[in-house]
Coordinates of N, CA and C and ligand atoms in Angstrom, one line a residue:
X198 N -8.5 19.8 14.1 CA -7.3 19.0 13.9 C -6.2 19.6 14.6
X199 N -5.2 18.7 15.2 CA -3.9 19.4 16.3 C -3.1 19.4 15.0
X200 N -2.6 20.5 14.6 CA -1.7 20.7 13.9 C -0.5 21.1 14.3
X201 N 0.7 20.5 14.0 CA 2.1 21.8 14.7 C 2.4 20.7 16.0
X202 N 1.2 20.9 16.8 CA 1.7 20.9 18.3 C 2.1 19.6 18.6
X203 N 1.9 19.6 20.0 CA 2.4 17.7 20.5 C 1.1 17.1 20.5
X204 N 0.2 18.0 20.3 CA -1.2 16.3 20.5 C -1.1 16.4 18.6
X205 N -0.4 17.1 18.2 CA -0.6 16.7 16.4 C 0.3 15.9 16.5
X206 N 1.6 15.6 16.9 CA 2.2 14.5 16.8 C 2.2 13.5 16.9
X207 N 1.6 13.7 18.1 CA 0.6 12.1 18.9 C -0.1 11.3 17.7
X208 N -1.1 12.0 17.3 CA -1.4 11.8 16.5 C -1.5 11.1 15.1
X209 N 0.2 12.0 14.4 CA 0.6 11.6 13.2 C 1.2 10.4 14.1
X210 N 1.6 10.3 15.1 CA 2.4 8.7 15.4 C 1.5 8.0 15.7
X211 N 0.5 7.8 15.9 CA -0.4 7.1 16.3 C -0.9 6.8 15.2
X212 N -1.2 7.5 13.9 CA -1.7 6.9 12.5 C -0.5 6.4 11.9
X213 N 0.7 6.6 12.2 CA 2.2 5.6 11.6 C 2.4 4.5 12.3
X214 N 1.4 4.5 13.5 CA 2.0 3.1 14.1 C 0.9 2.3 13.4
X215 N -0.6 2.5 13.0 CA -0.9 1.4 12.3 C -0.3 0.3 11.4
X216 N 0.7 0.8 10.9 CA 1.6 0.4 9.7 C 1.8 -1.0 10.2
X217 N 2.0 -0.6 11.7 CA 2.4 -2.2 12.3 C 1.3 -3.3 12.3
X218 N -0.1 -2.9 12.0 CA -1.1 -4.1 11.9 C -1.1 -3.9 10.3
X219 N -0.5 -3.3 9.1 CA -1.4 -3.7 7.8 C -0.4 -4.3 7.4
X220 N -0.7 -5.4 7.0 CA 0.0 -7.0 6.5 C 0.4 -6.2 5.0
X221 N 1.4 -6.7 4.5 CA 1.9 -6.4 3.6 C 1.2 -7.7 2.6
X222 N 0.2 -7.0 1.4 CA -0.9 -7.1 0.7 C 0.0 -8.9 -0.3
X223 N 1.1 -8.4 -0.9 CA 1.8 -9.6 -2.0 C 1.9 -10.9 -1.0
X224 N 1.8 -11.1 0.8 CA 2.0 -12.1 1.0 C 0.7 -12.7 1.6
X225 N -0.3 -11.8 1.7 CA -1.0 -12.2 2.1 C -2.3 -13.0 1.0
X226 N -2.2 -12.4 -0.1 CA -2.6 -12.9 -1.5 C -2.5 -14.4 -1.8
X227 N -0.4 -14.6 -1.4 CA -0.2 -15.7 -1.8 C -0.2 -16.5 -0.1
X228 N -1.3 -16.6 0.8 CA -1.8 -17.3 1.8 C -0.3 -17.7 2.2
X229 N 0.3 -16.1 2.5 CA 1.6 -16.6 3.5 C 0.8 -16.8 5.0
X230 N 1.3 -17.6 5.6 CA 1.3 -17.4 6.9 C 1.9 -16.5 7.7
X231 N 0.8 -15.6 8.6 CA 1.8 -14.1 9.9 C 2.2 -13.6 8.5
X232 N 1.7 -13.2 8.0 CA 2.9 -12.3 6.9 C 3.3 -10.4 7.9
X233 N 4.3 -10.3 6.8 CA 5.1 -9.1 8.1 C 4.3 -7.9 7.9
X234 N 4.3 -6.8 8.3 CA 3.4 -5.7 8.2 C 4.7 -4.7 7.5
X235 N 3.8 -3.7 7.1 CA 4.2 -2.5 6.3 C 5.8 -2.2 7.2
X236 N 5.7 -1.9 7.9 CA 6.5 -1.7 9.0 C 7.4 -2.2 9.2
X237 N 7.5 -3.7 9.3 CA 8.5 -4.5 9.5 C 9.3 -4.4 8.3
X238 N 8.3 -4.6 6.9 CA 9.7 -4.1 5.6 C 10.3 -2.7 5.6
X239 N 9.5 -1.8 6.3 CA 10.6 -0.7 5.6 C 12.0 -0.5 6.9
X240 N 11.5 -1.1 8.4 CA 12.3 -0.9 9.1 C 13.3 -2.1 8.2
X241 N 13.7 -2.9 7.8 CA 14.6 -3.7 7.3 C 15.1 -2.9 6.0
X242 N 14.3 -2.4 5.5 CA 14.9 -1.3 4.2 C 15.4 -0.6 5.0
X243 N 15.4 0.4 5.8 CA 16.4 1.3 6.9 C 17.6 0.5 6.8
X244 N 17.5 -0.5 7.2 CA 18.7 -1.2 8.1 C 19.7 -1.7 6.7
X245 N 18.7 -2.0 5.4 CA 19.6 -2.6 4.4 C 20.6 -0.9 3.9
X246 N 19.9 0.1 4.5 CA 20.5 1.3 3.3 C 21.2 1.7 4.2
X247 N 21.1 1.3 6.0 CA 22.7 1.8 6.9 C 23.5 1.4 6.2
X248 N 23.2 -0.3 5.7 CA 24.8 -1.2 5.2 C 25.6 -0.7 4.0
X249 N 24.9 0.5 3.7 CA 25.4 0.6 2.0 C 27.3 1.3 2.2
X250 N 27.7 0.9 1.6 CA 29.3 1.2 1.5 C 29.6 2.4 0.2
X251 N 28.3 2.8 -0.3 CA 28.5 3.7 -1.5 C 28.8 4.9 -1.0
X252 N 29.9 5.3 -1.6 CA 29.9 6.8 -0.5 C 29.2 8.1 -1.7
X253 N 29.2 7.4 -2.8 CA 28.3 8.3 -3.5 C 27.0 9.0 -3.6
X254 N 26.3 8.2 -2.7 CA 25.3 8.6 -2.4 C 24.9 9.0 -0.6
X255 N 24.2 9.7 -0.6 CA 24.1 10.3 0.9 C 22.9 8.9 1.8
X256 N 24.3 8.2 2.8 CA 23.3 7.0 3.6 C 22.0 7.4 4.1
X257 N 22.0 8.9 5.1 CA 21.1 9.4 5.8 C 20.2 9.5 5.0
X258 N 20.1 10.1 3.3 CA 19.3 10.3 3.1 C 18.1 9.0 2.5
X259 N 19.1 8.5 2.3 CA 18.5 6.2 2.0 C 17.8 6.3 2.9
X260 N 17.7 6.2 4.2 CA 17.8 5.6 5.5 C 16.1 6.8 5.7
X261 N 16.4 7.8 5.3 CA 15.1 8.4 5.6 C 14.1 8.3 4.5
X262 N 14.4 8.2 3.4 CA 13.6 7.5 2.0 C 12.8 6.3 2.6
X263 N 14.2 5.3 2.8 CA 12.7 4.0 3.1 C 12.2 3.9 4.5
X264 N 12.2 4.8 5.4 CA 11.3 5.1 6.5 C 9.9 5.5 6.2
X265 N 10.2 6.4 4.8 CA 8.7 7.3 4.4 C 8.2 6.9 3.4
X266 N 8.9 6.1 2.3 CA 7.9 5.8 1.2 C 7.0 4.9 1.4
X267 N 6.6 4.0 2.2 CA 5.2 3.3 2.3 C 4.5 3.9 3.4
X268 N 4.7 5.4 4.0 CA 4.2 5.8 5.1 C 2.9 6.1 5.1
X269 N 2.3 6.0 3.7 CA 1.0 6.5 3.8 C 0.1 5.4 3.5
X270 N 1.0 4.2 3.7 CA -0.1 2.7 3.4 C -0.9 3.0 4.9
X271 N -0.3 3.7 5.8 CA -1.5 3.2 7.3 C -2.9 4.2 6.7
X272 N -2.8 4.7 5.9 CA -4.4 4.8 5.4 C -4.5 4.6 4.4
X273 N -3.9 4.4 3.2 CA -4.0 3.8 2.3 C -4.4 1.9 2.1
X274 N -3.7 1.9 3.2 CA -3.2 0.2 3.1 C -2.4 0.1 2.1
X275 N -1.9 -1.4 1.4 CA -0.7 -1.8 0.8 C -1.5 -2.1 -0.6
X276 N -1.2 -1.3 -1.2 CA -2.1 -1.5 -2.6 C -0.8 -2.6 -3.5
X277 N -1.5 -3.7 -4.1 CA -0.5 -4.5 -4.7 C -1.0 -4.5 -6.0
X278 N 0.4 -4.7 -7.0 CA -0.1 -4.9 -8.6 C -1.3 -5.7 -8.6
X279 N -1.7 -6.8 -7.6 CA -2.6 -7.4 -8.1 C -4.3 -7.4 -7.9
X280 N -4.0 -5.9 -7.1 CA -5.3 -5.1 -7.0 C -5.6 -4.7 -8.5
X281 N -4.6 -4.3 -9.2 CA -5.7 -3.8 -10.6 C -5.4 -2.0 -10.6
X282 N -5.0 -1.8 -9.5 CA -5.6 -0.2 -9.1 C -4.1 0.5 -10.3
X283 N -5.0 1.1 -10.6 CA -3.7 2.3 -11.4 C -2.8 3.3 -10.7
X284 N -1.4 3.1 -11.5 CA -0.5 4.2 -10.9 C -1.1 5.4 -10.7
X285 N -1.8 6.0 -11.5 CA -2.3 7.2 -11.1 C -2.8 7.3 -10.2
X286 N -4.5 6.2 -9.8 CA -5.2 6.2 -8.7 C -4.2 5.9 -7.5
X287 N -3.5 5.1 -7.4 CA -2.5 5.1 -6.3 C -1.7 6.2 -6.0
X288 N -1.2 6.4 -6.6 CA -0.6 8.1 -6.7 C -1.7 8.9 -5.9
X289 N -2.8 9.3 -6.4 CA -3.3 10.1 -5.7 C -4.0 9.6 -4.7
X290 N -4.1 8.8 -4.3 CA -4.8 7.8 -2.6 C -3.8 8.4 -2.1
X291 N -2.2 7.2 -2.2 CA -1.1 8.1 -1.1 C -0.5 9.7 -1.1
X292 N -1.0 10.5 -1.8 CA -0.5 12.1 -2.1 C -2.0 12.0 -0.9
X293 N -2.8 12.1 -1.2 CA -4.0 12.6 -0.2 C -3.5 12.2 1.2
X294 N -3.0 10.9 1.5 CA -2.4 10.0 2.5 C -1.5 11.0 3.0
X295 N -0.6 11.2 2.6 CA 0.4 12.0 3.1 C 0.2 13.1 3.1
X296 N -0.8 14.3 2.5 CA -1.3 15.5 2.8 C -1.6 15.2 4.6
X297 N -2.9 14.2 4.4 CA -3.0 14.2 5.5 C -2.8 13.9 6.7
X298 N -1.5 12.9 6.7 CA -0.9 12.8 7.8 C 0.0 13.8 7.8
X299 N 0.2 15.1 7.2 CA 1.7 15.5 7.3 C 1.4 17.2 7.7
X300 N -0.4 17.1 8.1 CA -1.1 18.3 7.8 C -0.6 18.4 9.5
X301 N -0.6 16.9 10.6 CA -0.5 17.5 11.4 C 0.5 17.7 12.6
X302 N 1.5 18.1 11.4 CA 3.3 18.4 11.9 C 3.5 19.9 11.9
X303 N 4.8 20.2 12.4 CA 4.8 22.0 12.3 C 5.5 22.0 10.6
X304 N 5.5 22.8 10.1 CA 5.6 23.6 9.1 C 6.6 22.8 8.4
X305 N 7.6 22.7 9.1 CA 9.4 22.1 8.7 C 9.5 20.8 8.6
X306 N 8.6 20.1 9.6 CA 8.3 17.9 9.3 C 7.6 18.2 8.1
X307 N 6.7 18.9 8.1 CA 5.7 18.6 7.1 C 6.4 18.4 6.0
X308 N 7.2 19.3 5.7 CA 7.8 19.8 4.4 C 8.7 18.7 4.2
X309 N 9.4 18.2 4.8 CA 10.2 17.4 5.6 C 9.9 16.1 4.7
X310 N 9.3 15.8 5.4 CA 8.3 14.3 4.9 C 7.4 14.4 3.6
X311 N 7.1 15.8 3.1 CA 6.5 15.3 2.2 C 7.4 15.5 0.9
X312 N 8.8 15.8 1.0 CA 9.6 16.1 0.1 C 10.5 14.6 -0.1
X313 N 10.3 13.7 1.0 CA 10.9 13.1 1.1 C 10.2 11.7 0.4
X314 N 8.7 11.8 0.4 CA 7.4 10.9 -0.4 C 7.8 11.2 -2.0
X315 N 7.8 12.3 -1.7 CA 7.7 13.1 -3.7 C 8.9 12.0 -4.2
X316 N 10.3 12.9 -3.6 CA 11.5 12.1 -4.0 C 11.0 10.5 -4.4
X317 N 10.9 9.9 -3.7 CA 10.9 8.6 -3.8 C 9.7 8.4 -4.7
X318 N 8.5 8.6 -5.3 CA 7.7 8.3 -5.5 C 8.0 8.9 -7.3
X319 N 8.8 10.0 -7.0 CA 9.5 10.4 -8.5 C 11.0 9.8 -9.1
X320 N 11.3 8.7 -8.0 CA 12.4 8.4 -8.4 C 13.2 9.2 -8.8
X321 N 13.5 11.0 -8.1 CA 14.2 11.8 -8.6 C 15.1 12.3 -8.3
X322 N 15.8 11.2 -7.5 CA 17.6 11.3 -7.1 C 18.1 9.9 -7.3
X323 N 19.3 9.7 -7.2 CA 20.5 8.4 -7.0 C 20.1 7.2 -6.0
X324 N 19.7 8.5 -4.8 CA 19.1 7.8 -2.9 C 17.7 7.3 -3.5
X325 N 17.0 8.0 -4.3 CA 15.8 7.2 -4.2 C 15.6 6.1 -5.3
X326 N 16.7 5.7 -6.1 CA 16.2 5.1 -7.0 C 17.3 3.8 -6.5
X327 N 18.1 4.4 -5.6 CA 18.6 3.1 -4.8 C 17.8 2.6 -3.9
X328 N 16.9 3.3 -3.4 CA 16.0 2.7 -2.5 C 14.7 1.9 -3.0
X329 N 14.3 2.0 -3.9 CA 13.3 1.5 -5.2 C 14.4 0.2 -5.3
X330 N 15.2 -0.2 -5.1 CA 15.7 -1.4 -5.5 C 15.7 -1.8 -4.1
X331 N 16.4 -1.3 -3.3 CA 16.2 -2.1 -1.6 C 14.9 -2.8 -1.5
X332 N 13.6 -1.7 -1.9 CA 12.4 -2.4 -1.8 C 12.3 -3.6 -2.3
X333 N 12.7 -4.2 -3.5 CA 12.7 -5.1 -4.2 C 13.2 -6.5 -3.7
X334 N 14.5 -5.9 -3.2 CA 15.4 -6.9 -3.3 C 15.1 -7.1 -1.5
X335 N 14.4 -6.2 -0.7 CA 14.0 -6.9 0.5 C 13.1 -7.8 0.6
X336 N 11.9 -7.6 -0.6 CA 10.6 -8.4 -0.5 C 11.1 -9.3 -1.3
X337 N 12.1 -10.0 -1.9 CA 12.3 -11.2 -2.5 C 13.1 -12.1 -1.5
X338 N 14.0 -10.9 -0.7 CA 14.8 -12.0 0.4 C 13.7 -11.8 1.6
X339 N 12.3 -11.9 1.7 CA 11.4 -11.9 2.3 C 10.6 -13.1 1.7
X340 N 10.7 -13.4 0.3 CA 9.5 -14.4 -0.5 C 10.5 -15.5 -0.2
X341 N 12.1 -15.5 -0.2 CA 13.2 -16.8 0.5 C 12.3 -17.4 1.4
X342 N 12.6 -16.0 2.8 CA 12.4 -16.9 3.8 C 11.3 -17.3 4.2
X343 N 10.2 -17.0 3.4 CA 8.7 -17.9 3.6 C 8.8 -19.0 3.0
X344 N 9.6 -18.7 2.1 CA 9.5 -20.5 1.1 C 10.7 -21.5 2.3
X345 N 11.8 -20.8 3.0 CA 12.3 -21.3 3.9 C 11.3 -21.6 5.0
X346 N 10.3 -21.3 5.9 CA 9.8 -21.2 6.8 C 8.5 -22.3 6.6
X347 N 8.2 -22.2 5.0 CA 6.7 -23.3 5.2 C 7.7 -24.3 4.5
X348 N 8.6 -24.6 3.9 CA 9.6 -25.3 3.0 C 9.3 -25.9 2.1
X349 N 8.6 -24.8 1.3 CA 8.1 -25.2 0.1 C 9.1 -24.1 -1.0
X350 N 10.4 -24.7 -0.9 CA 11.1 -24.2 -2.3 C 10.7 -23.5 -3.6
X351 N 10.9 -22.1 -4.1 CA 10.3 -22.1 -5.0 C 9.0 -21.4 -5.6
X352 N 8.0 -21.7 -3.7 CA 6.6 -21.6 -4.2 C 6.5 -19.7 -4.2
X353 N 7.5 -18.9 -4.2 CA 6.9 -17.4 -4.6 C 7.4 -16.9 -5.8
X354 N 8.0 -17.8 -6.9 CA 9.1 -17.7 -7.6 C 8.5 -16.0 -8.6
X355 N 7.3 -16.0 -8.6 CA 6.4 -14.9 -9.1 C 6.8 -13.3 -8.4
X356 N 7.5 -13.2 -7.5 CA 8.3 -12.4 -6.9 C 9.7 -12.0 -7.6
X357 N 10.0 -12.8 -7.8 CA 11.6 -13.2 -8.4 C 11.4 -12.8 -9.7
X358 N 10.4 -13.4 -10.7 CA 10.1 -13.2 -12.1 C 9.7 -11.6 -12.1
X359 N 8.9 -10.8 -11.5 CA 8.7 -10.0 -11.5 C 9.5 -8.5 -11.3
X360 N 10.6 -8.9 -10.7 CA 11.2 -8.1 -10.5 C 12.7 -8.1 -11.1
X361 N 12.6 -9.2 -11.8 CA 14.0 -10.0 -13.0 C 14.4 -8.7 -13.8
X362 N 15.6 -8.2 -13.5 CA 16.4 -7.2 -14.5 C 16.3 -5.8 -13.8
X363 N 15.7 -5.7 -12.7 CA 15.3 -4.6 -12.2 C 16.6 -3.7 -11.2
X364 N 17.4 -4.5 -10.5 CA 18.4 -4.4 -10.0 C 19.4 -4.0 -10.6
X365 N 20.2 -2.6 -10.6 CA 21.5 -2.3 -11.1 C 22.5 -1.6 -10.4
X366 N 22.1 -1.6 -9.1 CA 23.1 -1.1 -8.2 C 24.3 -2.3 -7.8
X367 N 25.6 -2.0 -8.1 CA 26.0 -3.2 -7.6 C 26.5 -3.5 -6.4
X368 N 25.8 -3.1 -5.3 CA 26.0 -4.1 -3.7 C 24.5 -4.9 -4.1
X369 N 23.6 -4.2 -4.6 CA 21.7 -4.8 -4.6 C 22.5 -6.1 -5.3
X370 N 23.1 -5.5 -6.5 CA 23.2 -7.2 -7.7 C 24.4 -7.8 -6.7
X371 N 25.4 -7.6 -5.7 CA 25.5 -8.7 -5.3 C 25.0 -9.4 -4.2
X372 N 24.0 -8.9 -3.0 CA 22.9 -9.5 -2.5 C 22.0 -10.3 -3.2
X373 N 21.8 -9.6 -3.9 CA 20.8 -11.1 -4.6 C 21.2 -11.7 -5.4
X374 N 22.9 -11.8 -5.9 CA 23.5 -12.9 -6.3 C 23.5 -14.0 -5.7
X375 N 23.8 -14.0 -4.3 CA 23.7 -14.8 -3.3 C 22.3 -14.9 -2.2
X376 N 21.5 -14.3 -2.5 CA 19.6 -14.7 -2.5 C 19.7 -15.6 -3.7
X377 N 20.0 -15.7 -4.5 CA 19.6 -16.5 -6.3 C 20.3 -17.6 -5.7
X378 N 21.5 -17.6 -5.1 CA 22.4 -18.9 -5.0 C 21.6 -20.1 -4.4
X379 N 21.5 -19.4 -2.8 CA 21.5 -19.9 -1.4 C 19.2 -20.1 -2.0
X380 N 19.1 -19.6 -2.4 CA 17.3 -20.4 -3.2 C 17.5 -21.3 -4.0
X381 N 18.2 -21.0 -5.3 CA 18.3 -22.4 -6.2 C 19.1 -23.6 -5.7
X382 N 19.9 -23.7 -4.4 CA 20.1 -24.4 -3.8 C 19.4 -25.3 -3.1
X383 N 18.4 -24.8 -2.7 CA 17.9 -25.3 -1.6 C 16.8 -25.9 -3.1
X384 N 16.0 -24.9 -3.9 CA 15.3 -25.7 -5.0 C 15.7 -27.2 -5.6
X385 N 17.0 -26.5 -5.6 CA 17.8 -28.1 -6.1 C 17.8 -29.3 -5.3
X386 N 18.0 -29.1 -4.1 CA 18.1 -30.1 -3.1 C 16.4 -31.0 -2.9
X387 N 15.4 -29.7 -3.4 CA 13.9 -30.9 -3.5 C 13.8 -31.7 -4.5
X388 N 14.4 -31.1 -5.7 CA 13.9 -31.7 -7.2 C 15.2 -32.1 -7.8
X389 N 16.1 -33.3 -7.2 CA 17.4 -33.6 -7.8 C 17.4 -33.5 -9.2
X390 N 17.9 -33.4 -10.3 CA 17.9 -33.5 -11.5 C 18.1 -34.8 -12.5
X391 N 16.9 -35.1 -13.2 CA 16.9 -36.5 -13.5 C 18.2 -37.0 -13.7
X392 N 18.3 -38.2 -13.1 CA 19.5 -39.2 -13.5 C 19.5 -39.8 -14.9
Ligands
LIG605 N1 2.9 -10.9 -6.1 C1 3.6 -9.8 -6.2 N2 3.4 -8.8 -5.2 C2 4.1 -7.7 -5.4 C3 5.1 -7.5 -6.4 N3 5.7 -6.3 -6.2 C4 5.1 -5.8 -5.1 N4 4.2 -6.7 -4.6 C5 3.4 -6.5 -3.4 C6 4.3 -6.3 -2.2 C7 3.5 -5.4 -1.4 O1 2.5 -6.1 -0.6 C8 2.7 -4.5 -2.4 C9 3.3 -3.2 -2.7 O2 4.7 -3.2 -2.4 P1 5.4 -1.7 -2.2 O3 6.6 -2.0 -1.4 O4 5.8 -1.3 -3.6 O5 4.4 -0.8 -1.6 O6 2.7 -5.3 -3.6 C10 5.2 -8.6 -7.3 O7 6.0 -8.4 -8.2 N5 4.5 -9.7 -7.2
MN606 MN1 7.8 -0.8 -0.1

């Protein structure tokens, strides 16, 4: 195994680019069509935790959180609540996952990335427990625009229910004040309200 060097990076990038073919598991269940890959949501979690205006918390370190917490789905794949599989057994699938992709970095990525897995996976800062909501609140403004794209209003609303009360950051609770609006809107517009 290339550890450390550049053909170990090759490597570790070449097992993180799979990310780009594994379909993210909750839309493919509910027979989305093209659903987006692992990859596509966390690069949009990146991009949601640039926008953050909180100066309380450190951006860079958002911004590197949701880069790495689903890093170890390209060998895990996207394990969803509706696999059944236990926190624990998931837990330890992606810990082995990221052992082993992280086995073949130099000493300092390693450490690097896998402190950065822990964090998030222990919810054990401000950055990561803001980023545990970005997750959320990207894959619901993600269940929008499928119900926008096949226009069927409504039809992921099991997204939405699931994740109800979970939000307490307040830029998250006001993005999805206006996700809640701009959907019950459009809900409304299929199913006028009896006359
Ligand atoms: N139907 C639902 N699927 C869900 C829900 N929460 C997560 N998921 C899916 C989305 C991903 O495919 C997968 C794991 O997501 P992570 O970002 O946590 O790795 O599970 C839900 O409430 N309903
Ligand atoms: Mn995620």
């Amino acid at each position: 195994m290339a550890a450390g060097g550049v053909a170990g990076l090759l490597q570790f990038l070449r097992l993180v680019g799979q990310l780009k073919r594994v379909p993210r598991t909750g839309w493919v269940y509910r027979n989305v069509e093209k659903p987006e890959s692992v990859s596509d949501h966390m690069y949009r979690m990146a991009v949601m935790a640039l926008m953050t205006k909180d100066k309380s918390l450190n951006k860079d370190r958002c911004i590197r959180l949701a880069l790495v917490h689903d890093m170890a789905e390209c060998i895990v794949g996207d394990i969803a609540p509706a696999d059944n599989i236990s926190k624990e057994e998931k837990h330890r699938r992606e810990e082995a996952a990221v052992q082993q992709l992280t086995q073949l970095l130099s000493e300092d990525l390693r450490k690097e990335i896998c402190e950065l897995w822990e964090e998030y996976e222990n919810q054990s800062t401000a950055e990561a427990k803001f980023v545990k909501q970005l997750d959320q609140c990207e894959m619901i403004l993600q269940a929008f625009e499928y119900e926008e794209l096949e226009k069927a209003p409504g039809r992921l609303q099991d997204f939405y229910d699931s994740t109800a009360g979970k939000f307490v950051h307040p830029e998250i609770l006001q993005l999805v004040s206006v996700i809640n609006t701009e959907r019950n809107q459009k809900i409304a517009a299929t199913c006028p309200p009896h006359s």
